[in-house]
């Protein structure tokens, strides 16, 4: 890359608890930098160095190192799919020790915490931003880069079902598929495969879902929660809960859906979705998180009832007060 010393160290960072867009964008871009001749490069994310099972077949995993082994003072740090510094966890100090910091993202709530910020809130996924920069750098797509970016694109568009799926999204998908990657194999691995224990876990957690038709100022709220004990009882890893929101959001009587997931520290990671009547990103930002109109999240503390009470209050206040959603 222009301006990078011949032996410059590049550190790629994505957000804590990485999803398909975070990992796929980071690894796909890393493979592109490798094609440009970047030799000293690492990819990492905060927290335990465990890649969720659906993404363990991604090309470029050899770039990954545990956060504790990441360059302490890289020449360039590039952040992927993180809307704020807080999403970088213990790696946030690299923004200060790096020679330069570049942010690639698509969240409307992004705080532009880098020295250079390529943030496109109209992009369907961070992978769209990453592919655009690779194209400007003159990096041709190959099957490895394409598979990473396709996983990122398909996960953040809900397998091309969400509102962000535009003609440009399908055109990008077509370019990625033209490299020879196999969408059927990728989709089965990412969307349609989970352990039987996870199936049992989903049944239990969905069984405690609560529908509040008057919630969200009458637009309807549906929510459920999962604890660390639930995971242990079914011998499952936390990543399996990421797909749970899709089973909750289909509730016909609710515009807003939430899944409240207990973390190992006792806090609660909240995933929120909207069908369009409510801008859940504004609610999430008010509660310390971020996201998009249709998908957002935050981390809360206290009991699960206290966390849900704060969601209710923020939804009702934002929807009925001045400047309502």
mmCIF file of C-alpha atoms in Angstrom:
data_model
loop_
_atom_site.group_PDB
_atom_site.id
_atom_site.type_symbol
_atom_site.label_atom_id
_atom_site.label_comp_id
_atom_site.label_asym_id
_atom_site.label_seq_id
_atom_site.Cartn_x
_atom_site.Cartn_y
_atom_site.Cartn_z
ATOM 1 C CA UNK A 1 0.000 0.000 0.000
ATOM 2 C CA UNK A 2 1.143 3.508 -0.762
ATOM 3 C CA UNK A 3 3.073 5.108 2.097
ATOM 4 C CA UNK A 4 3.680 1.824 3.924
ATOM 5 C CA UNK A 5 7.366 1.032 4.551
ATOM 6 C CA UNK A 6 8.642 -2.061 2.684
ATOM 7 C CA UNK A 7 8.685 -4.047 5.936
ATOM 8 C CA UNK A 8 5.792 -2.190 7.530
ATOM 9 C CA UNK A 9 3.623 -4.055 10.015
ATOM 10 C CA UNK A 10 -0.104 -4.090 9.285
ATOM 11 C CA UNK A 11 -2.602 -5.074 11.963
ATOM 12 C CA UNK A 12 -6.180 -5.900 10.965
ATOM 13 C CA UNK A 13 -8.762 -5.766 13.770
ATOM 14 C CA UNK A 14 -12.458 -6.601 13.761
ATOM 15 C CA UNK A 15 -14.953 -6.250 16.575
ATOM 16 C CA UNK A 16 -15.414 -8.423 19.644
ATOM 17 C CA UNK A 17 -17.533 -11.566 19.111
ATOM 18 C CA UNK A 18 -16.960 -11.342 15.347
ATOM 19 C CA UNK A 19 -19.766 -12.185 12.956
ATOM 20 C CA UNK A 20 -19.576 -13.119 9.286
ATOM 21 C CA UNK A 21 -19.199 -9.566 8.022
ATOM 22 C CA UNK A 22 -16.468 -8.700 10.520
ATOM 23 C CA UNK A 23 -14.387 -11.830 9.897
ATOM 24 C CA UNK A 24 -15.114 -12.096 6.185
ATOM 25 C CA UNK A 25 -14.294 -8.468 5.447
ATOM 26 C CA UNK A 26 -11.108 -8.565 7.514
ATOM 27 C CA UNK A 27 -9.769 -11.833 6.099
ATOM 28 C CA UNK A 28 -10.800 -11.030 2.522
ATOM 29 C CA UNK A 29 -9.056 -7.665 2.725
ATOM 30 C CA UNK A 30 -6.018 -9.295 4.310
ATOM 31 C CA UNK A 31 -5.760 -11.762 1.442
ATOM 32 C CA UNK A 32 -5.968 -8.797 -0.929
ATOM 33 C CA UNK A 33 -3.100 -7.038 0.867
ATOM 34 C CA UNK A 34 -1.107 -10.233 0.628
ATOM 35 C CA UNK A 35 -1.571 -10.131 -3.143
ATOM 36 C CA UNK A 36 -0.185 -6.598 -3.068
ATOM 37 C CA UNK A 37 2.966 -7.928 -1.431
ATOM 38 C CA UNK A 38 2.349 -6.962 2.197
ATOM 39 C CA UNK A 39 4.492 -9.445 4.106
ATOM 40 C CA UNK A 40 4.212 -8.483 7.763
ATOM 41 C CA UNK A 41 0.531 -8.677 8.568
ATOM 42 C CA UNK A 42 -1.653 -9.983 11.371
ATOM 43 C CA UNK A 43 -5.409 -10.207 11.871
ATOM 44 C CA UNK A 44 -7.056 -10.382 15.276
ATOM 45 C CA UNK A 45 -10.067 -9.506 17.415
ATOM 46 C CA UNK A 46 -10.553 -8.844 21.145
ATOM 47 C CA UNK A 47 -11.569 -11.560 23.555
ATOM 48 C CA UNK A 48 -10.995 -15.311 23.405
ATOM 49 C CA UNK A 49 -9.266 -16.310 20.129
ATOM 50 C CA UNK A 50 -12.084 -18.640 19.101
ATOM 51 C CA UNK A 51 -13.492 -18.495 15.595
ATOM 52 C CA UNK A 52 -17.196 -19.479 15.513
ATOM 53 C CA UNK A 53 -17.683 -22.911 13.980
ATOM 54 C CA UNK A 54 -19.502 -21.730 10.805
ATOM 55 C CA UNK A 55 -16.488 -19.593 9.854
ATOM 56 C CA UNK A 56 -13.705 -22.081 10.520
ATOM 57 C CA UNK A 57 -13.443 -22.949 6.844
ATOM 58 C CA UNK A 58 -12.770 -19.385 5.696
ATOM 59 C CA UNK A 59 -9.657 -18.737 3.625
ATOM 60 C CA UNK A 60 -7.104 -16.524 5.345
ATOM 61 C CA UNK A 61 -7.456 -17.952 8.844
ATOM 62 C CA UNK A 62 -3.668 -18.336 8.925
ATOM 63 C CA UNK A 63 -3.529 -14.542 9.333
ATOM 64 C CA UNK A 64 -5.226 -14.743 12.730
ATOM 65 C CA UNK A 65 -3.293 -14.355 15.976
ATOM 66 C CA UNK A 66 -4.594 -14.061 19.560
ATOM 67 C CA UNK A 67 -5.041 -10.466 20.709
ATOM 68 C CA UNK A 68 -2.205 -10.870 23.209
ATOM 69 C CA UNK A 69 0.207 -11.617 20.347
ATOM 70 C CA UNK A 70 -0.854 -8.745 18.068
ATOM 71 C CA UNK A 71 1.711 -6.120 17.095
ATOM 72 C CA UNK A 72 1.841 -3.584 19.954
ATOM 73 C CA UNK A 73 2.832 -0.692 17.680
ATOM 74 C CA UNK A 74 1.915 -1.478 14.051
ATOM 75 C CA UNK A 75 2.702 0.909 11.242
ATOM 76 C CA UNK A 76 -0.905 0.671 10.083
ATOM 77 C CA UNK A 77 -4.007 -0.593 11.851
ATOM 78 C CA UNK A 78 -7.197 -1.249 9.873
ATOM 79 C CA UNK A 79 -10.472 -1.756 11.752
ATOM 80 C CA UNK A 80 -13.408 -3.648 10.251
ATOM 81 C CA UNK A 81 -17.133 -3.494 11.047
ATOM 82 C CA UNK A 82 -16.620 -1.669 14.370
ATOM 83 C CA UNK A 83 -18.944 1.292 14.911
ATOM 84 C CA UNK A 84 -17.017 2.662 17.886
ATOM 85 C CA UNK A 85 -13.755 2.281 19.787
ATOM 86 C CA UNK A 86 -15.501 0.262 22.487
ATOM 87 C CA UNK A 87 -16.016 -2.588 20.010
ATOM 88 C CA UNK A 88 -12.239 -3.075 19.875
ATOM 89 C CA UNK A 89 -11.982 -4.078 23.535
ATOM 90 C CA UNK A 90 -8.423 -4.384 24.829
ATOM 91 C CA UNK A 91 -7.069 -3.679 21.336
ATOM 92 C CA UNK A 92 -8.280 -0.073 21.379
ATOM 93 C CA UNK A 93 -4.804 1.146 22.399
ATOM 94 C CA UNK A 94 -3.506 0.220 18.928
ATOM 95 C CA UNK A 95 -5.304 3.286 17.598
ATOM 96 C CA UNK A 96 -2.802 5.407 19.519
ATOM 97 C CA UNK A 97 0.337 3.321 19.022
ATOM 98 C CA UNK A 98 -0.161 2.756 15.282
ATOM 99 C CA UNK A 99 1.456 5.003 12.717
ATOM 100 C CA UNK A 100 -1.941 5.361 11.033
ATOM 101 C CA UNK A 101 -5.446 4.071 11.697
ATOM 102 C CA UNK A 102 -8.014 3.294 9.005
ATOM 103 C CA UNK A 103 -11.655 2.406 9.723
ATOM 104 C CA UNK A 104 -13.778 0.438 7.229
ATOM 105 C CA UNK A 105 -17.425 0.202 8.217
ATOM 106 C CA UNK A 106 -21.053 0.619 7.179
ATOM 107 C CA UNK A 107 -22.832 1.433 10.455
ATOM 108 C CA UNK A 108 -24.717 4.735 10.432
ATOM 109 C CA UNK A 109 -23.820 5.140 14.104
ATOM 110 C CA UNK A 110 -20.058 4.959 13.436
ATOM 111 C CA UNK A 111 -18.182 7.548 15.504
ATOM 112 C CA UNK A 112 -15.367 7.904 12.903
ATOM 113 C CA UNK A 113 -12.716 7.072 15.483
ATOM 114 C CA UNK A 114 -9.930 6.458 12.967
ATOM 115 C CA UNK A 115 -7.550 8.961 11.460
ATOM 116 C CA UNK A 116 -8.971 7.905 8.083
ATOM 117 C CA UNK A 117 -12.587 6.729 7.967
ATOM 118 C CA UNK A 118 -14.155 4.891 5.043
ATOM 119 C CA UNK A 119 -17.686 4.611 6.396
ATOM 120 C CA UNK A 120 -20.620 4.139 4.050
ATOM 121 C CA UNK A 121 -23.934 3.878 5.933
ATOM 122 C CA UNK A 122 -25.677 3.033 2.653
ATOM 123 C CA UNK A 123 -23.519 -0.069 2.104
ATOM 124 C CA UNK A 124 -25.211 -3.380 2.849
ATOM 125 C CA UNK A 125 -22.117 -4.716 4.623
ATOM 126 C CA UNK A 126 -18.583 -3.736 5.503
ATOM 127 C CA UNK A 127 -17.501 -6.182 2.814
ATOM 128 C CA UNK A 128 -18.929 -3.762 0.220
ATOM 129 C CA UNK A 129 -16.584 -1.065 1.512
ATOM 130 C CA UNK A 130 -13.669 -3.512 1.651
ATOM 131 C CA UNK A 131 -14.237 -4.720 -1.912
ATOM 132 C CA UNK A 132 -14.448 -1.157 -3.154
ATOM 133 C CA UNK A 133 -11.100 -0.282 -1.596
ATOM 134 C CA UNK A 134 -9.483 -3.454 -2.959
ATOM 135 C CA UNK A 135 -10.706 -2.482 -6.427
ATOM 136 C CA UNK A 136 -9.199 1.008 -6.047
ATOM 137 C CA UNK A 137 -5.926 -0.592 -4.986
ATOM 138 C CA UNK A 138 -5.976 -2.702 -8.151
ATOM 139 C CA UNK A 139 -6.392 -6.057 -6.414
ATOM 140 C CA UNK A 140 -8.173 -8.604 -8.642
ATOM 141 C CA UNK A 141 -10.676 -10.928 -7.022
ATOM 142 C CA UNK A 142 -9.672 -14.556 -6.599
ATOM 143 C CA UNK A 143 -11.630 -17.445 -5.053
ATOM 144 C CA UNK A 144 -10.149 -16.960 -1.577
ATOM 145 C CA UNK A 145 -10.906 -13.249 -1.376
ATOM 146 C CA UNK A 146 -14.311 -13.813 -2.954
ATOM 147 C CA UNK A 147 -15.361 -16.518 -0.495
ATOM 148 C CA UNK A 148 -14.546 -14.297 2.485
ATOM 149 C CA UNK A 149 -16.402 -11.325 1.021
ATOM 150 C CA UNK A 150 -19.365 -13.471 -0.043
ATOM 151 C CA UNK A 151 -19.744 -14.873 3.481
ATOM 152 C CA UNK A 152 -19.620 -11.308 4.814
ATOM 153 C CA UNK A 153 -22.155 -10.028 2.288
ATOM 154 C CA UNK A 154 -24.593 -12.911 2.634
ATOM 155 C CA UNK A 155 -24.597 -12.897 6.439
ATOM 156 C CA UNK A 156 -25.227 -9.163 6.798
ATOM 157 C CA UNK A 157 -28.020 -9.227 4.214
ATOM 158 C CA UNK A 158 -29.664 -12.258 5.814
ATOM 159 C CA UNK A 159 -28.834 -14.384 2.788
ATOM 160 C CA UNK A 160 -30.025 -11.504 0.566
ATOM 161 C CA UNK A 161 -33.408 -11.185 2.321
ATOM 162 C CA UNK A 162 -33.006 -7.865 4.140
ATOM 163 C CA UNK A 163 -33.916 -4.371 2.959
ATOM 164 C CA UNK A 164 -30.285 -3.497 2.256
ATOM 165 C CA UNK A 165 -30.273 -5.987 -0.640
ATOM 166 C CA UNK A 166 -30.053 -3.650 -3.639
ATOM 167 C CA UNK A 167 -29.230 -4.282 -7.301
ATOM 168 C CA UNK A 168 -25.649 -3.289 -6.462
ATOM 169 C CA UNK A 169 -25.532 -6.018 -3.809
ATOM 170 C CA UNK A 170 -26.546 -8.657 -6.352
ATOM 171 C CA UNK A 171 -24.036 -7.258 -8.841
ATOM 172 C CA UNK A 172 -21.264 -7.620 -6.254
ATOM 173 C CA UNK A 173 -22.441 -11.133 -5.427
ATOM 174 C CA UNK A 174 -22.298 -11.971 -9.139
ATOM 175 C CA UNK A 175 -18.684 -10.755 -9.368
ATOM 176 C CA UNK A 176 -17.758 -12.861 -6.352
ATOM 177 C CA UNK A 177 -19.516 -15.947 -7.730
ATOM 178 C CA UNK A 178 -17.732 -15.510 -11.054
ATOM 179 C CA UNK A 179 -14.477 -16.537 -9.312
ATOM 180 C CA UNK A 180 -15.851 -20.076 -9.001
ATOM 181 C CA UNK A 181 -16.890 -20.192 -5.352
ATOM 182 C CA UNK A 182 -19.772 -22.539 -4.496
ATOM 183 C CA UNK A 183 -22.714 -20.656 -2.928
ATOM 184 C CA UNK A 184 -24.626 -23.813 -2.012
ATOM 185 C CA UNK A 185 -21.745 -25.233 0.024
ATOM 186 C CA UNK A 186 -21.106 -21.868 1.665
ATOM 187 C CA UNK A 187 -24.766 -21.349 2.586
ATOM 188 C CA UNK A 188 -25.135 -24.826 4.067
ATOM 189 C CA UNK A 189 -22.052 -24.271 6.207
ATOM 190 C CA UNK A 190 -23.017 -20.761 7.342
ATOM 191 C CA UNK A 191 -26.817 -20.871 7.632
ATOM 192 C CA UNK A 192 -28.054 -24.446 7.647
ATOM 193 C CA UNK A 193 -25.744 -26.395 9.936
ATOM 194 C CA UNK A 194 -25.819 -26.407 13.740
ATOM 195 C CA UNK A 195 -25.292 -29.028 16.460
ATOM 196 C CA UNK A 196 -28.299 -30.934 17.790
ATOM 197 C CA UNK A 197 -27.583 -29.399 21.179
ATOM 198 C CA UNK A 198 -28.138 -25.981 19.639
ATOM 199 C CA UNK A 199 -31.497 -27.133 18.251
ATOM 200 C CA UNK A 200 -32.536 -28.188 21.762
ATOM 201 C CA UNK A 201 -31.219 -24.923 23.183
ATOM 202 C CA UNK A 202 -33.205 -22.882 20.647
ATOM 203 C CA UNK A 203 -36.376 -24.758 21.579
ATOM 204 C CA UNK A 204 -35.903 -23.966 25.252
ATOM 205 C CA UNK A 205 -35.054 -20.296 24.736
ATOM 206 C CA UNK A 206 -37.875 -19.746 22.227
ATOM 207 C CA UNK A 207 -40.237 -21.377 24.727
ATOM 208 C CA UNK A 208 -39.663 -18.477 27.118
ATOM 209 C CA UNK A 209 -40.207 -15.748 24.486
ATOM 210 C CA UNK A 210 -42.585 -12.963 25.503
ATOM 211 C CA UNK A 211 -44.850 -11.009 23.173
ATOM 212 C CA UNK A 212 -45.888 -7.477 24.211
ATOM 213 C CA UNK A 213 -48.352 -6.225 21.569
ATOM 214 C CA UNK A 214 -48.526 -2.784 23.215
ATOM 215 C CA UNK A 215 -44.736 -2.494 23.362
ATOM 216 C CA UNK A 216 -42.763 -0.084 21.180
ATOM 217 C CA UNK A 217 -45.647 2.386 21.421
ATOM 218 C CA UNK A 218 -48.065 -0.111 19.930
ATOM 219 C CA UNK A 219 -45.826 -1.468 17.196
ATOM 220 C CA UNK A 220 -45.237 -4.623 19.216
ATOM 221 C CA UNK A 221 -42.202 -6.042 21.011
ATOM 222 C CA UNK A 222 -41.122 -9.672 21.245
ATOM 223 C CA UNK A 223 -38.115 -10.755 23.279
ATOM 224 C CA UNK A 224 -36.394 -13.668 24.906
ATOM 225 C CA UNK A 225 -33.135 -14.331 26.725
ATOM 226 C CA UNK A 226 -30.433 -16.962 27.096
ATOM 227 C CA UNK A 227 -28.061 -17.485 30.012
ATOM 228 C CA UNK A 228 -24.642 -19.012 30.471
ATOM 229 C CA UNK A 229 -26.365 -21.871 32.300
ATOM 230 C CA UNK A 230 -28.476 -22.525 29.177
ATOM 231 C CA UNK A 231 -25.309 -22.842 27.107
ATOM 232 C CA UNK A 232 -23.640 -25.111 29.648
ATOM 233 C CA UNK A 233 -26.706 -27.337 30.017
ATOM 234 C CA UNK A 234 -26.744 -28.004 26.276
ATOM 235 C CA UNK A 235 -22.926 -27.996 25.950
ATOM 236 C CA UNK A 236 -22.941 -25.182 23.396
ATOM 237 C CA UNK A 237 -20.627 -22.299 22.555
ATOM 238 C CA UNK A 238 -21.937 -18.699 22.616
ATOM 239 C CA UNK A 239 -21.752 -18.287 18.833
ATOM 240 C CA UNK A 240 -24.784 -20.540 18.300
ATOM 241 C CA UNK A 241 -27.021 -17.853 19.814
ATOM 242 C CA UNK A 242 -26.234 -15.384 17.017
ATOM 243 C CA UNK A 243 -28.772 -17.072 14.742
ATOM 244 C CA UNK A 244 -31.514 -17.037 17.374
ATOM 245 C CA UNK A 245 -32.720 -13.532 16.494
ATOM 246 C CA UNK A 246 -33.880 -14.777 13.080
ATOM 247 C CA UNK A 247 -36.338 -17.165 14.747
ATOM 248 C CA UNK A 248 -37.660 -14.406 17.025
ATOM 249 C CA UNK A 249 -37.938 -11.603 14.446
ATOM 250 C CA UNK A 250 -40.457 -13.526 12.326
ATOM 251 C CA UNK A 251 -43.191 -12.875 14.935
ATOM 252 C CA UNK A 252 -46.071 -11.326 12.995
ATOM 253 C CA UNK A 253 -47.428 -9.269 15.889
ATOM 254 C CA UNK A 254 -44.201 -7.382 16.670
ATOM 255 C CA UNK A 255 -42.152 -4.844 14.749
ATOM 256 C CA UNK A 256 -39.272 -4.971 17.257
ATOM 257 C CA UNK A 257 -37.559 -8.167 18.354
ATOM 258 C CA UNK A 258 -34.790 -8.609 20.924
ATOM 259 C CA UNK A 259 -32.593 -11.442 22.114
ATOM 260 C CA UNK A 260 -30.776 -10.799 25.382
ATOM 261 C CA UNK A 261 -27.713 -13.037 25.760
ATOM 262 C CA UNK A 262 -25.727 -13.343 28.979
ATOM 263 C CA UNK A 263 -21.957 -13.008 28.553
ATOM 264 C CA UNK A 264 -19.308 -14.819 30.624
ATOM 265 C CA UNK A 265 -18.813 -11.590 32.630
ATOM 266 C CA UNK A 266 -22.483 -11.503 33.614
ATOM 267 C CA UNK A 267 -23.431 -8.610 31.318
ATOM 268 C CA UNK A 268 -26.029 -8.960 28.574
ATOM 269 C CA UNK A 269 -25.365 -8.645 24.836
ATOM 270 C CA UNK A 270 -28.585 -7.462 23.211
ATOM 271 C CA UNK A 271 -29.475 -8.004 19.547
ATOM 272 C CA UNK A 272 -32.343 -5.875 18.235
ATOM 273 C CA UNK A 273 -34.227 -6.050 14.948
ATOM 274 C CA UNK A 274 -36.967 -3.959 13.358
ATOM 275 C CA UNK A 275 -39.287 -4.576 10.435
ATOM 276 C CA UNK A 276 -39.239 -0.880 9.592
ATOM 277 C CA UNK A 277 -41.580 1.047 11.877
ATOM 278 C CA UNK A 278 -38.872 1.609 14.498
ATOM 279 C CA UNK A 279 -35.268 2.770 14.107
ATOM 280 C CA UNK A 280 -33.619 0.395 16.583
ATOM 281 C CA UNK A 281 -30.197 1.970 16.017
ATOM 282 C CA UNK A 282 -31.340 5.112 17.829
ATOM 283 C CA UNK A 283 -32.476 2.996 20.758
ATOM 284 C CA UNK A 284 -29.202 1.074 20.787
ATOM 285 C CA UNK A 285 -27.098 4.242 20.625
ATOM 286 C CA UNK A 286 -29.033 5.702 23.558
ATOM 287 C CA UNK A 287 -28.156 2.559 25.523
ATOM 288 C CA UNK A 288 -24.464 2.656 24.622
ATOM 289 C CA UNK A 289 -24.429 0.595 21.425
ATOM 290 C CA UNK A 290 -24.987 1.150 17.726
ATOM 291 C CA UNK A 291 -26.087 -0.337 14.430
ATOM 292 C CA UNK A 292 -28.613 0.317 11.675
ATOM 293 C CA UNK A 293 -32.294 1.188 11.465
ATOM 294 C CA UNK A 294 -33.234 -2.472 11.020
ATOM 295 C CA UNK A 295 -30.500 -4.139 13.112
ATOM 296 C CA UNK A 296 -28.629 -2.868 16.146
ATOM 297 C CA UNK A 297 -27.308 -3.914 19.521
ATOM 298 C CA UNK A 298 -25.742 -2.902 22.808
ATOM 299 C CA UNK A 299 -24.338 -4.400 26.005
ATOM 300 C CA UNK A 300 -26.237 -3.888 29.260
ATOM 301 C CA UNK A 301 -25.701 -4.719 32.903
ATOM 302 C CA UNK A 302 -27.991 -5.758 35.742
ATOM 303 C CA UNK A 303 -30.676 -8.429 35.622
ATOM 304 C CA UNK A 304 -32.353 -9.440 32.397
ATOM 305 C CA UNK A 305 -35.570 -7.753 33.575
ATOM 306 C CA UNK A 306 -33.683 -4.501 34.208
ATOM 307 C CA UNK A 307 -32.140 -4.614 30.743
ATOM 308 C CA UNK A 308 -35.527 -5.243 29.100
ATOM 309 C CA UNK A 309 -37.086 -2.452 31.181
ATOM 310 C CA UNK A 310 -34.496 -0.032 29.782
ATOM 311 C CA UNK A 311 -35.295 -1.210 26.244
ATOM 312 C CA UNK A 312 -39.031 -0.698 26.836
ATOM 313 C CA UNK A 313 -38.502 2.758 28.283
ATOM 314 C CA UNK A 314 -36.210 3.857 25.479
ATOM 315 C CA UNK A 315 -38.554 2.517 22.812
ATOM 316 C CA UNK A 316 -41.637 4.145 24.292
ATOM 317 C CA UNK A 317 -39.889 7.437 25.030
ATOM 318 C CA UNK A 318 -38.338 7.697 21.588
ATOM 319 C CA UNK A 319 -41.549 6.763 19.814
ATOM 320 C CA UNK A 320 -43.911 9.047 21.735
ATOM 321 C CA UNK A 321 -41.719 12.011 22.720
ATOM 322 C CA UNK A 322 -40.345 14.992 20.735
ATOM 323 C CA UNK A 323 -38.280 13.967 17.737
ATOM 324 C CA UNK A 324 -39.843 10.519 17.812
ATOM 325 C CA UNK A 325 -38.521 7.801 15.522
#
